[in-house]
mmCIF file of C-alpha atoms in Angstrom:
data_model
loop_
_atom_site.group_PDB
_atom_site.id
_atom_site.type_symbol
_atom_site.label_atom_id
_atom_site.label_comp_id
_atom_site.label_asym_id
_atom_site.label_seq_id
_atom_site.Cartn_x
_atom_site.Cartn_y
_atom_site.Cartn_z
ATOM 1 C CA UNK A 261 0.169 0.159 -0.073
ATOM 2 C CA UNK A 262 2.937 2.256 0.772
ATOM 3 C CA UNK A 263 4.787 1.498 -2.291
ATOM 4 C CA UNK A 264 1.468 2.656 -4.140
ATOM 5 C CA UNK A 265 1.261 5.398 -2.443
ATOM 6 C CA UNK A 266 4.938 6.662 -2.668
ATOM 7 C CA UNK A 267 4.632 5.963 -6.674
ATOM 8 C CA UNK A 268 1.316 8.041 -6.731
ATOM 9 C CA UNK A 269 3.302 11.030 -4.738
ATOM 10 C CA UNK A 270 5.781 11.028 -7.010
ATOM 11 C CA UNK A 271 4.033 11.461 -10.008
ATOM 12 C CA UNK A 272 1.849 13.861 -8.695
ATOM 13 C CA UNK A 273 4.680 16.743 -7.347
ATOM 14 C CA UNK A 274 5.245 16.310 -11.316
ATOM 15 C CA UNK A 275 1.555 16.835 -12.381
ATOM 16 C CA UNK A 276 0.922 19.967 -10.013
ATOM 17 C CA UNK A 277 2.767 23.110 -8.740
ATOM 18 C CA UNK A 278 3.750 23.423 -5.245
ATOM 19 C CA UNK A 279 1.052 25.081 -3.056
ATOM 20 C CA UNK A 280 -1.424 24.334 -5.950
ATOM 21 C CA UNK A 281 -4.729 24.570 -3.965
ATOM 22 C CA UNK A 282 -7.045 22.660 -5.492
ATOM 23 C CA UNK A 283 -4.607 20.031 -6.434
ATOM 24 C CA UNK A 284 -3.779 19.253 -2.503
ATOM 25 C CA UNK A 285 -7.665 19.768 -1.824
ATOM 26 C CA UNK A 286 -7.920 16.811 -4.360
ATOM 27 C CA UNK A 287 -5.489 15.186 -2.517
ATOM 28 C CA UNK A 288 -6.554 15.563 0.755
ATOM 29 C CA UNK A 289 -10.544 14.318 -0.238
ATOM 30 C CA UNK A 290 -9.529 11.658 -2.665
ATOM 31 C CA UNK A 291 -6.054 10.294 -1.468
ATOM 32 C CA UNK A 292 -3.028 10.143 -3.463
ATOM 33 C CA UNK A 293 -3.933 7.589 -5.974
ATOM 34 C CA UNK A 294 -7.115 7.833 -6.552
ATOM 35 C CA UNK A 295 -6.139 12.403 -7.139
ATOM 36 C CA UNK A 296 -3.812 10.913 -9.624
ATOM 37 C CA UNK A 297 -6.299 8.966 -12.230
ATOM 38 C CA UNK A 298 -8.644 11.735 -11.611
ATOM 39 C CA UNK A 299 -6.161 14.526 -12.295
ATOM 40 C CA UNK A 300 -5.306 12.386 -15.454
ATOM 41 C CA UNK A 301 -8.390 11.647 -16.397
ATOM 42 C CA UNK A 302 -8.251 7.697 -16.097
ATOM 43 C CA UNK A 303 -11.259 8.356 -13.636
ATOM 44 C CA UNK A 304 -14.339 10.434 -13.676
ATOM 45 C CA UNK A 305 -14.843 12.760 -11.140
ATOM 46 C CA UNK A 306 -17.931 11.767 -8.749
ATOM 47 C CA UNK A 307 -20.891 13.972 -8.647
ATOM 48 C CA UNK A 308 -19.958 15.313 -5.032
ATOM 49 C CA UNK A 309 -16.078 15.193 -5.557
ATOM 50 C CA UNK A 310 -16.365 19.535 -6.638
ATOM 51 C CA UNK A 311 -17.930 20.187 -4.026
ATOM 52 C CA UNK A 312 -15.817 18.704 -1.707
ATOM 53 C CA UNK A 313 -13.104 20.236 -2.952
ATOM 54 C CA UNK A 314 -14.787 23.843 -2.614
ATOM 55 C CA UNK A 315 -15.331 22.781 0.790
ATOM 56 C CA UNK A 316 -11.952 22.095 1.898
ATOM 57 C CA UNK A 317 -10.952 25.120 -0.107
ATOM 58 C CA UNK A 318 -13.111 27.068 1.695
ATOM 59 C CA UNK A 319 -12.062 26.341 4.774
ATOM 60 C CA UNK A 320 -8.655 27.255 3.961
ATOM 61 C CA UNK A 321 -9.230 30.333 2.839
ATOM 62 C CA UNK A 322 -8.613 29.889 -1.011
ATOM 63 C CA UNK A 323 -12.041 28.751 -2.719
ATOM 64 C CA UNK A 324 -13.368 31.877 -3.857
ATOM 65 C CA UNK A 325 -11.109 31.924 -7.032
ATOM 66 C CA UNK A 326 -11.291 28.390 -7.633
ATOM 67 C CA UNK A 327 -12.915 27.999 -11.628
ATOM 68 C CA UNK A 328 -13.728 24.604 -10.577
ATOM 69 C CA UNK A 329 -12.643 20.502 -11.736
ATOM 70 C CA UNK A 330 -13.143 20.811 -15.045
ATOM 71 C CA UNK A 331 -10.902 23.973 -15.519
ATOM 72 C CA UNK A 332 -8.419 22.249 -13.127
ATOM 73 C CA UNK A 333 -8.269 19.343 -15.279
ATOM 74 C CA UNK A 334 -7.461 21.097 -18.386
ATOM 75 C CA UNK A 335 -4.699 22.846 -17.036
ATOM 76 C CA UNK A 336 -2.959 19.674 -15.267
ATOM 77 C CA UNK A 337 -3.569 17.704 -18.625
ATOM 78 C CA UNK A 338 -0.463 18.828 -20.972
ATOM 79 C CA UNK A 339 1.822 17.278 -18.026
ATOM 80 C CA UNK A 340 -0.141 14.198 -18.085
ATOM 81 C CA UNK A 341 2.287 12.550 -20.889
ATOM 82 C CA UNK A 342 5.608 13.764 -19.045
ATOM 83 C CA UNK A 343 4.519 11.419 -15.749
ATOM 84 C CA UNK A 344 6.968 9.007 -15.196
ATOM 85 C CA UNK A 345 7.028 7.963 -11.182
ATOM 86 C CA UNK A 346 9.628 5.181 -11.972
ATOM 87 C CA UNK A 347 12.075 6.717 -14.034
ATOM 88 C CA UNK A 348 12.138 9.721 -11.215
ATOM 89 C CA UNK A 349 12.700 7.620 -8.336
ATOM 90 C CA UNK A 350 15.405 4.979 -10.276
ATOM 91 C CA UNK A 351 16.756 8.507 -10.637
ATOM 92 C CA UNK A 352 16.832 9.245 -7.164
ATOM 93 C CA UNK A 353 18.424 5.634 -6.264
ATOM 94 C CA UNK A 354 21.063 6.192 -8.668
ATOM 95 C CA UNK A 355 21.706 9.254 -6.545
ATOM 96 C CA UNK A 356 21.767 7.455 -3.281
ATOM 97 C CA UNK A 357 18.877 9.442 -2.348
ATOM 98 C CA UNK A 358 15.222 8.977 -1.546
ATOM 99 C CA UNK A 359 11.932 9.973 -1.540
ATOM 100 C CA UNK A 360 9.982 10.112 1.635
ATOM 101 C CA UNK A 361 6.038 10.692 2.115
ATOM 102 C CA UNK A 362 4.204 11.929 4.818
ATOM 103 C CA UNK A 363 3.756 8.072 5.885
ATOM 104 C CA UNK A 364 7.005 7.626 6.452
ATOM 105 C CA UNK A 365 8.717 7.820 9.894
ATOM 106 C CA UNK A 366 11.759 10.241 8.149
ATOM 107 C CA UNK A 367 8.881 12.837 7.437
ATOM 108 C CA UNK A 368 8.943 16.052 9.401
ATOM 109 C CA UNK A 369 6.443 16.751 11.327
ATOM 110 C CA UNK A 370 6.611 20.165 11.458
ATOM 111 C CA UNK A 371 5.603 19.821 7.901
ATOM 112 C CA UNK A 372 2.039 19.401 8.987
ATOM 113 C CA UNK A 373 1.685 23.013 10.716
ATOM 114 C CA UNK A 374 1.323 23.891 6.831
ATOM 115 C CA UNK A 375 -1.944 22.437 6.952
ATOM 116 C CA UNK A 376 -3.221 22.059 3.408
ATOM 117 C CA UNK A 377 -0.291 23.646 1.808
ATOM 118 C CA UNK A 378 2.070 20.531 3.452
ATOM 119 C CA UNK A 379 4.282 19.097 0.637
ATOM 120 C CA UNK A 380 3.166 16.059 -1.231
ATOM 121 C CA UNK A 381 6.346 14.324 -1.076
ATOM 122 C CA UNK A 382 10.152 15.747 -0.467
ATOM 123 C CA UNK A 383 12.732 14.397 -2.700
ATOM 124 C CA UNK A 384 15.715 13.672 -0.545
ATOM 125 C CA UNK A 385 19.428 13.564 -1.115
ATOM 126 C CA UNK A 386 21.369 12.682 2.105
ATOM 127 C CA UNK A 387 22.113 10.721 4.784
ATOM 128 C CA UNK A 388 19.087 8.381 5.979
ATOM 129 C CA UNK A 389 18.425 9.848 9.530
ATOM 130 C CA UNK A 390 15.573 12.083 10.474
ATOM 131 C CA UNK A 391 15.452 15.707 10.227
ATOM 132 C CA UNK A 392 15.641 17.697 13.411
ATOM 133 C CA UNK A 393 12.567 18.628 15.296
ATOM 134 C CA UNK A 394 11.166 22.487 14.876
ATOM 135 C CA UNK A 395 12.922 23.133 18.020
ATOM 136 C CA UNK A 396 16.451 22.649 17.102
ATOM 137 C CA UNK A 397 16.607 23.728 13.817
ATOM 138 C CA UNK A 398 17.364 27.503 12.683
ATOM 139 C CA UNK A 399 16.821 28.918 9.107
ATOM 140 C CA UNK A 400 19.016 31.570 8.717
ATOM 141 C CA UNK A 401 18.079 33.404 5.155
ATOM 142 C CA UNK A 402 19.263 36.614 3.167
ATOM 143 C CA UNK A 403 20.518 38.487 -0.114
ATOM 144 C CA UNK A 404 22.591 36.698 -2.367
ATOM 145 C CA UNK A 405 25.175 39.944 -3.004
ATOM 146 C CA UNK A 406 25.864 39.724 0.587
ATOM 147 C CA UNK A 407 28.252 42.360 2.292
ATOM 148 C CA UNK A 408 31.320 41.514 3.861
ATOM 149 C CA UNK A 409 29.303 42.370 6.810
ATOM 150 C CA UNK A 410 26.521 39.914 6.012
ATOM 151 C CA UNK A 411 29.098 37.241 5.816
ATOM 152 C CA UNK A 412 30.655 37.560 8.598
ATOM 153 C CA UNK A 413 27.770 38.020 10.912
ATOM 154 C CA UNK A 414 26.052 34.258 9.054
ATOM 155 C CA UNK A 415 29.429 32.906 9.760
ATOM 156 C CA UNK A 416 29.475 34.028 13.379
ATOM 157 C CA UNK A 417 25.715 32.942 13.711
ATOM 158 C CA UNK A 418 25.479 29.482 12.027
ATOM 159 C CA UNK A 419 29.206 28.477 13.682
ATOM 160 C CA UNK A 420 27.764 29.288 17.229
ATOM 161 C CA UNK A 421 24.454 27.670 16.881
ATOM 162 C CA UNK A 422 25.683 24.273 15.298
ATOM 163 C CA UNK A 423 28.071 24.295 18.129
ATOM 164 C CA UNK A 424 24.819 24.513 20.141
ATOM 165 C CA UNK A 425 23.676 21.541 18.245
ATOM 166 C CA UNK A 426 21.385 23.172 15.790
ATOM 167 C CA UNK A 427 20.729 22.163 12.496
ATOM 168 C CA UNK A 428 20.948 25.533 9.938
ATOM 169 C CA UNK A 429 18.136 25.710 7.254
ATOM 170 C CA UNK A 430 18.685 27.804 4.395
ATOM 171 C CA UNK A 431 18.307 27.828 0.688
ATOM 172 C CA UNK A 432 21.806 26.960 -1.042
ATOM 173 C CA UNK A 433 21.520 29.965 -2.870
ATOM 174 C CA UNK A 434 25.039 32.232 -3.094
ATOM 175 C CA UNK A 435 25.121 35.373 -0.409
ATOM 176 C CA UNK A 436 24.198 34.782 2.904
ATOM 177 C CA UNK A 437 22.543 31.165 2.895
ATOM 178 C CA UNK A 438 25.712 29.756 1.535
ATOM 179 C CA UNK A 439 27.890 31.339 4.253
ATOM 180 C CA UNK A 440 25.093 29.670 6.335
ATOM 181 C CA UNK A 441 25.799 26.026 5.010
ATOM 182 C CA UNK A 442 29.293 26.452 5.135
ATOM 183 C CA UNK A 443 30.008 27.504 8.671
ATOM 184 C CA UNK A 444 27.120 24.845 9.622
ATOM 185 C CA UNK A 445 29.551 22.371 8.172
ATOM 186 C CA UNK A 446 32.674 23.655 9.867
ATOM 187 C CA UNK A 447 30.370 23.907 13.373
ATOM 188 C CA UNK A 448 28.761 20.770 13.733
ATOM 189 C CA UNK A 449 29.346 18.945 16.816
ATOM 190 C CA UNK A 450 26.644 15.919 15.742
ATOM 191 C CA UNK A 451 23.476 15.033 13.855
ATOM 192 C CA UNK A 452 22.739 16.851 10.758
ATOM 193 C CA UNK A 453 24.622 20.229 10.665
ATOM 194 C CA UNK A 454 22.375 21.755 7.919
ATOM 195 C CA UNK A 455 19.928 20.889 5.481
ATOM 196 C CA UNK A 456 19.620 23.141 1.988
ATOM 197 C CA UNK A 457 15.917 23.079 0.526
ATOM 198 C CA UNK A 458 16.077 23.606 -3.246
ATOM 199 C CA UNK A 459 13.873 25.205 -5.836
ATOM 200 C CA UNK A 460 14.507 23.027 -8.354
ATOM 201 C CA UNK A 461 15.494 18.900 -8.165
ATOM 202 C CA UNK A 462 17.881 17.568 -6.683
ATOM 203 C CA UNK A 463 19.582 15.660 -9.012
ATOM 204 C CA UNK A 464 21.080 19.293 -10.226
ATOM 205 C CA UNK A 465 22.734 21.006 -7.926
ATOM 206 C CA UNK A 466 21.846 25.019 -8.396
ATOM 207 C CA UNK A 467 23.344 27.579 -8.579
ATOM 208 C CA UNK A 468 26.361 25.636 -10.205
ATOM 209 C CA UNK A 469 28.628 27.804 -8.058
ATOM 210 C CA UNK A 470 27.903 26.434 -5.328
ATOM 211 C CA UNK A 471 27.865 22.846 -6.437
ATOM 212 C CA UNK A 472 30.976 21.761 -4.404
ATOM 213 C CA UNK A 473 29.265 23.067 -1.045
ATOM 214 C CA UNK A 474 25.945 21.463 -1.765
ATOM 215 C CA UNK A 475 27.347 17.741 -2.519
ATOM 216 C CA UNK A 476 29.518 18.651 0.794
ATOM 217 C CA UNK A 477 25.766 19.501 2.350
ATOM 218 C CA UNK A 478 23.894 16.539 0.626
ATOM 219 C CA UNK A 479 26.807 14.135 2.190
ATOM 220 C CA UNK A 480 27.147 15.767 5.853
ATOM 221 C CA UNK A 481 23.667 17.158 6.025
ATOM 222 C CA UNK A 482 20.531 16.703 3.729
ATOM 223 C CA UNK A 483 19.192 18.442 0.536
ATOM 224 C CA UNK A 484 15.601 18.409 -0.132
ATOM 225 C CA UNK A 485 13.036 19.590 -3.053
ATOM 226 C CA UNK A 486 9.339 18.832 -3.141
ATOM 227 C CA UNK A 487 9.532 18.705 -7.211
ATOM 228 C CA UNK A 488 10.921 16.031 -9.208
ATOM 229 C CA UNK A 489 14.356 15.226 -10.462
ATOM 230 C CA UNK A 490 14.634 17.484 -13.412
ATOM 231 C CA UNK A 491 12.399 20.299 -12.507
ATOM 232 C CA UNK A 492 13.997 24.119 -13.150
ATOM 233 C CA UNK A 493 14.182 26.122 -10.323
ATOM 234 C CA UNK A 494 11.592 29.284 -11.498
ATOM 235 C CA UNK A 495 11.043 31.931 -9.810
ATOM 236 C CA UNK A 496 7.625 30.876 -8.555
ATOM 237 C CA UNK A 497 8.934 27.421 -7.032
ATOM 238 C CA UNK A 498 11.949 29.853 -5.503
ATOM 239 C CA UNK A 499 9.231 31.800 -3.553
ATOM 240 C CA UNK A 500 7.539 28.358 -3.096
ATOM 241 C CA UNK A 501 10.348 26.362 -1.408
ATOM 242 C CA UNK A 502 10.461 29.753 1.513
ATOM 243 C CA UNK A 503 7.500 28.029 3.181
ATOM 244 C CA UNK A 504 9.232 24.976 3.281
ATOM 245 C CA UNK A 505 12.567 26.665 5.052
ATOM 246 C CA UNK A 506 10.125 28.821 7.543
ATOM 247 C CA UNK A 507 8.400 25.865 8.385
ATOM 248 C CA UNK A 508 11.595 23.450 9.177
ATOM 249 C CA UNK A 509 12.728 25.712 11.859
ATOM 250 C CA UNK A 510 11.625 27.071 15.036
ATOM 251 C CA UNK A 511 12.844 30.510 14.227
ATOM 252 C CA UNK A 512 13.806 32.318 10.960
ATOM 253 C CA UNK A 513 16.709 34.472 11.232
ATOM 254 C CA UNK A 514 17.061 37.178 8.364
ATOM 255 C CA UNK A 515 20.780 38.791 8.320
ATOM 256 C CA UNK A 516 20.777 41.083 5.698
ATOM 257 C CA UNK A 517 17.699 41.868 3.194
ATOM 258 C CA UNK A 518 17.342 44.304 0.810
ATOM 259 C CA UNK A 519 14.127 46.587 0.750
ATOM 260 C CA UNK A 520 11.810 43.775 -1.096
ATOM 261 C CA UNK A 521 14.248 40.655 -1.030
ATOM 262 C CA UNK A 522 12.584 37.187 -0.951
ATOM 263 C CA UNK A 523 14.128 36.224 2.776
ATOM 264 C CA UNK A 524 11.248 38.596 3.736
ATOM 265 C CA UNK A 525 9.195 36.264 2.063
ATOM 266 C CA UNK A 526 10.301 33.466 4.191
ATOM 267 C CA UNK A 527 9.888 35.396 7.268
ATOM 268 C CA UNK A 528 6.785 36.187 6.299
ATOM 269 C CA UNK A 529 6.099 32.712 5.895
ATOM 270 C CA UNK A 530 6.861 32.025 9.450
ATOM 271 C CA UNK A 531 5.018 34.692 10.897
ATOM 272 C CA UNK A 532 2.254 33.307 9.670
ATOM 273 C CA UNK A 533 2.730 29.957 10.993
ATOM 274 C CA UNK A 534 3.399 31.025 14.652
ATOM 275 C CA UNK A 535 7.032 31.187 13.993
ATOM 276 C CA UNK A 536 9.795 33.223 15.886
ATOM 277 C CA UNK A 537 11.515 35.691 13.174
ATOM 278 C CA UNK A 538 14.860 37.858 14.184
ATOM 279 C CA UNK A 539 16.225 40.418 12.125
ATOM 280 C CA UNK A 540 20.302 41.094 12.328
ATOM 281 C CA UNK A 541 20.667 45.056 12.585
ATOM 282 C CA UNK A 542 22.922 46.697 9.664
ATOM 283 C CA UNK A 543 23.976 50.253 8.597
ATOM 284 C CA UNK A 544 21.659 52.641 8.114
ATOM 285 C CA UNK A 545 23.913 53.373 4.881
ATOM 286 C CA UNK A 546 22.956 49.639 3.404
ATOM 287 C CA UNK A 547 20.418 48.819 1.572
ATOM 288 C CA UNK A 548 21.175 45.360 2.297
ATOM 289 C CA UNK A 549 20.171 46.243 5.389
ATOM 290 C CA UNK A 550 17.037 47.856 4.365
ATOM 291 C CA UNK A 551 14.829 44.577 4.429
ATOM 292 C CA UNK A 552 15.931 43.802 8.152
ATOM 293 C CA UNK A 553 14.961 47.077 9.673
ATOM 294 C CA UNK A 554 11.735 47.172 7.683
ATOM 295 C CA UNK A 555 11.091 43.740 9.444
ATOM 296 C CA UNK A 556 12.110 45.630 13.053
ATOM 297 C CA UNK A 557 9.652 48.781 12.128
ATOM 298 C CA UNK A 558 6.900 46.881 11.507
ATOM 299 C CA UNK A 559 6.900 45.168 14.694
ATOM 300 C CA UNK A 560 7.207 41.190 12.672
ATOM 301 C CA UNK A 561 10.927 40.594 14.063
ATOM 302 C CA UNK A 562 12.801 40.547 17.262
ATOM 303 C CA UNK A 563 16.208 42.172 17.166
ATOM 304 C CA UNK A 564 19.210 39.506 17.594
ATOM 305 C CA UNK A 565 22.986 40.274 17.549
ATOM 306 C CA UNK A 566 24.053 36.605 18.407
ATOM 307 C CA UNK A 567 23.719 33.063 18.874
ATOM 308 C CA UNK A 568 22.477 32.950 22.325
ATOM 309 C CA UNK A 569 19.214 35.320 21.625
ATOM 310 C CA UNK A 570 18.272 32.940 18.410
ATOM 311 C CA UNK A 571 18.946 30.027 20.993
ATOM 312 C CA UNK A 572 16.602 32.238 23.249
ATOM 313 C CA UNK A 573 13.881 32.446 20.588
ATOM 314 C CA UNK A 574 13.951 28.626 19.618
ATOM 315 C CA UNK A 575 13.214 27.824 23.097
ATOM 316 C CA UNK A 576 11.735 31.037 24.827
ATOM 317 C CA UNK A 577 11.947 31.057 29.075
ATOM 318 C CA UNK A 578 8.610 29.689 30.237
ATOM 319 C CA UNK A 579 7.626 28.329 26.536
ATOM 320 C CA UNK A 580 6.594 24.789 28.154
ATOM 321 C CA UNK A 581 4.434 25.886 31.336
ATOM 322 C CA UNK A 582 1.592 23.731 30.738
ATOM 323 C CA UNK A 583 -0.700 26.935 32.517
ATOM 324 C CA UNK A 584 0.141 29.336 29.848
ATOM 325 C CA UNK A 585 -0.602 26.379 27.024
ATOM 326 C CA UNK A 586 -4.242 26.033 28.740
ATOM 327 C CA UNK A 587 -5.111 29.252 28.747
ATOM 328 C CA UNK A 588 -4.340 29.914 25.130
ATOM 329 C CA UNK A 589 -6.333 26.493 23.977
ATOM 330 C CA UNK A 590 -9.352 27.498 25.798
ATOM 331 C CA UNK A 591 -9.414 30.901 24.783
ATOM 332 C CA UNK A 592 -9.359 29.759 20.838
ATOM 333 C CA UNK A 593 -11.809 26.604 21.319
ATOM 334 C CA UNK A 594 -14.674 27.668 18.735
ATOM 335 C CA UNK A 595 -12.832 29.422 16.454
ATOM 336 C CA UNK A 596 -13.041 29.295 12.970
ATOM 337 C CA UNK A 597 -10.215 28.407 10.536
ATOM 338 C CA UNK A 598 -10.057 31.882 8.999
ATOM 339 C CA UNK A 599 -9.829 33.467 12.456
ATOM 340 C CA UNK A 600 -7.557 31.116 13.765
ATOM 341 C CA UNK A 601 -5.249 31.766 10.890
ATOM 342 C CA UNK A 602 -5.831 35.708 11.314
ATOM 343 C CA UNK A 603 -5.101 35.085 14.814
ATOM 344 C CA UNK A 604 -1.780 33.743 14.351
ATOM 345 C CA UNK A 605 -1.087 36.415 11.640
ATOM 346 C CA UNK A 606 -1.407 38.944 14.122
ATOM 347 C CA UNK A 607 1.391 40.546 15.929
ATOM 348 C CA UNK A 608 2.213 40.457 19.450
ATOM 349 C CA UNK A 609 3.991 43.230 20.054
ATOM 350 C CA UNK A 610 3.197 46.481 17.252
ATOM 351 C CA UNK A 611 0.409 46.506 15.519
ATOM 352 C CA UNK A 612 -0.271 45.806 11.739
ATOM 353 C CA UNK A 613 -2.632 47.332 9.151
ATOM 354 C CA UNK A 614 -5.537 45.073 7.676
ATOM 355 C CA UNK A 615 -3.874 45.074 4.529
ATOM 356 C CA UNK A 616 -0.317 43.642 5.851
ATOM 357 C CA UNK A 617 -2.396 41.678 7.847
ATOM 358 C CA UNK A 618 -4.314 40.599 4.380
ATOM 359 C CA UNK A 619 -1.118 39.606 2.931
ATOM 360 C CA UNK A 620 0.579 37.658 5.857
ATOM 361 C CA UNK A 621 -2.684 35.686 6.282
ATOM 362 C CA UNK A 622 -3.713 35.375 2.901
ATOM 363 C CA UNK A 623 -7.249 36.644 3.120
ATOM 364 C CA UNK A 624 -9.186 39.354 1.338
ATOM 365 C CA UNK A 625 -9.453 42.552 3.238
ATOM 366 C CA UNK A 626 -13.052 42.223 4.161
ATOM 367 C CA UNK A 627 -12.514 38.733 5.323
ATOM 368 C CA UNK A 628 -9.681 40.364 7.554
ATOM 369 C CA UNK A 629 -12.051 43.245 9.118
ATOM 370 C CA UNK A 630 -14.998 40.870 9.902
ATOM 371 C CA UNK A 631 -12.241 38.427 11.614
ATOM 372 C CA UNK A 632 -11.172 41.438 13.715
ATOM 373 C CA UNK A 633 -14.190 42.234 14.646
ATOM 374 C CA UNK A 634 -15.035 38.422 15.948
ATOM 375 C CA UNK A 635 -11.507 38.211 17.343
ATOM 376 C CA UNK A 636 -11.967 41.911 19.095
ATOM 377 C CA UNK A 637 -15.310 41.225 20.930
ATOM 378 C CA UNK A 638 -13.774 37.744 22.054
ATOM 379 C CA UNK A 639 -11.014 40.049 23.467
ATOM 380 C CA UNK A 640 -8.518 38.276 21.562
ATOM 381 C CA UNK A 641 -7.507 41.155 19.654
ATOM 382 C CA UNK A 642 -7.069 44.965 20.157
ATOM 383 C CA UNK A 643 -7.087 48.002 17.987
ATOM 384 C CA UNK A 644 -5.006 50.991 17.981
ATOM 385 C CA UNK A 645 -5.929 54.126 16.110
ATOM 386 C CA UNK A 646 -7.405 51.338 13.128
ATOM 387 C CA UNK A 647 -4.189 48.974 13.587
ATOM 388 C CA UNK A 648 -4.350 45.698 15.332
ATOM 389 C CA UNK A 649 -2.232 43.400 17.519
ATOM 390 C CA UNK A 650 -2.891 40.104 19.549
ATOM 391 C CA UNK A 651 -4.470 40.986 23.098
ATOM 392 C CA UNK A 652 -1.896 41.286 25.477
ATOM 393 C CA UNK A 653 -3.655 38.681 28.395
ATOM 394 C CA UNK A 654 -3.453 36.385 25.423
ATOM 395 C CA UNK A 655 0.215 36.661 23.995
#
């Protein structure tokens, strides 16, 4: 049964783009094997399937723009002739890698926090050992054109965190990512020192200039992707893989980032998942630190300057106190999915606008306004001159 499930998910990872919400809803409702048959035209959809998919999408705030199953089938059809899951699995075997699926023991449990956006599978090159739990993983991300300051700070942080037993998660790119991987490998005490999450297939190390580094990461840590071998690292896939980097770690730290850096996208994913976000301050004259200062000013991140401060964010004092968990769970009883998503998106210390909350939560502005009204009546959110944050007694 698991072999059939693995083969189906291997095929679906080539058929569907990452974060294709209707596709993921189809898999959730029908199971991977039947979802593949429906999506490839081998099995006609039952009369209630479209309604059930619509319900799943609505529950996850993604149903308003879905044109229906017929249009989705047209969108998937051009890739059906390309499906060759046995070939893809053989490629991974030849590379010394594997495909893991949610039913496997190696599957990282923290990815379930992504809900409907949990990946269908992970193509994995590396040692056959469990990925670290989120509590012992830190994501270090930032600009590809890092400065000497960014390289130095990243190296210090990654090395010190690795010595403390943390695994460093990053994206394998030039700049901050590469410095983070190198320093983590140098400082590794035990376990998986570092994990690179790729936007393209793991059969080809990208960028080419980092091939030797990524090969070392694969030998001593892990190189992962949710797309199959041979997949190109498109801009869209870079943005989608950022949610995996954020979900795998308990803390995402942005070391350097320009005003509109992709690293900020990773930080926003982390924030929406309820993960801690840190930002390293830089010179006010440096464009490469403008994004970090933006995160700090908007309240989405905590200022961090050394490994100790990051480790504290990963396991803050009192985080495991049962009374606090019980209070929080009781306060959230009865909330719908959209209100829970919105509550997670609300900052704890500073206020945020409806427009920013709409972006972070992935909800329409009207849904955000309605949800804020409900959360306000329940005492879970508070407003200050039209801007909102989580109510103090529930942080």
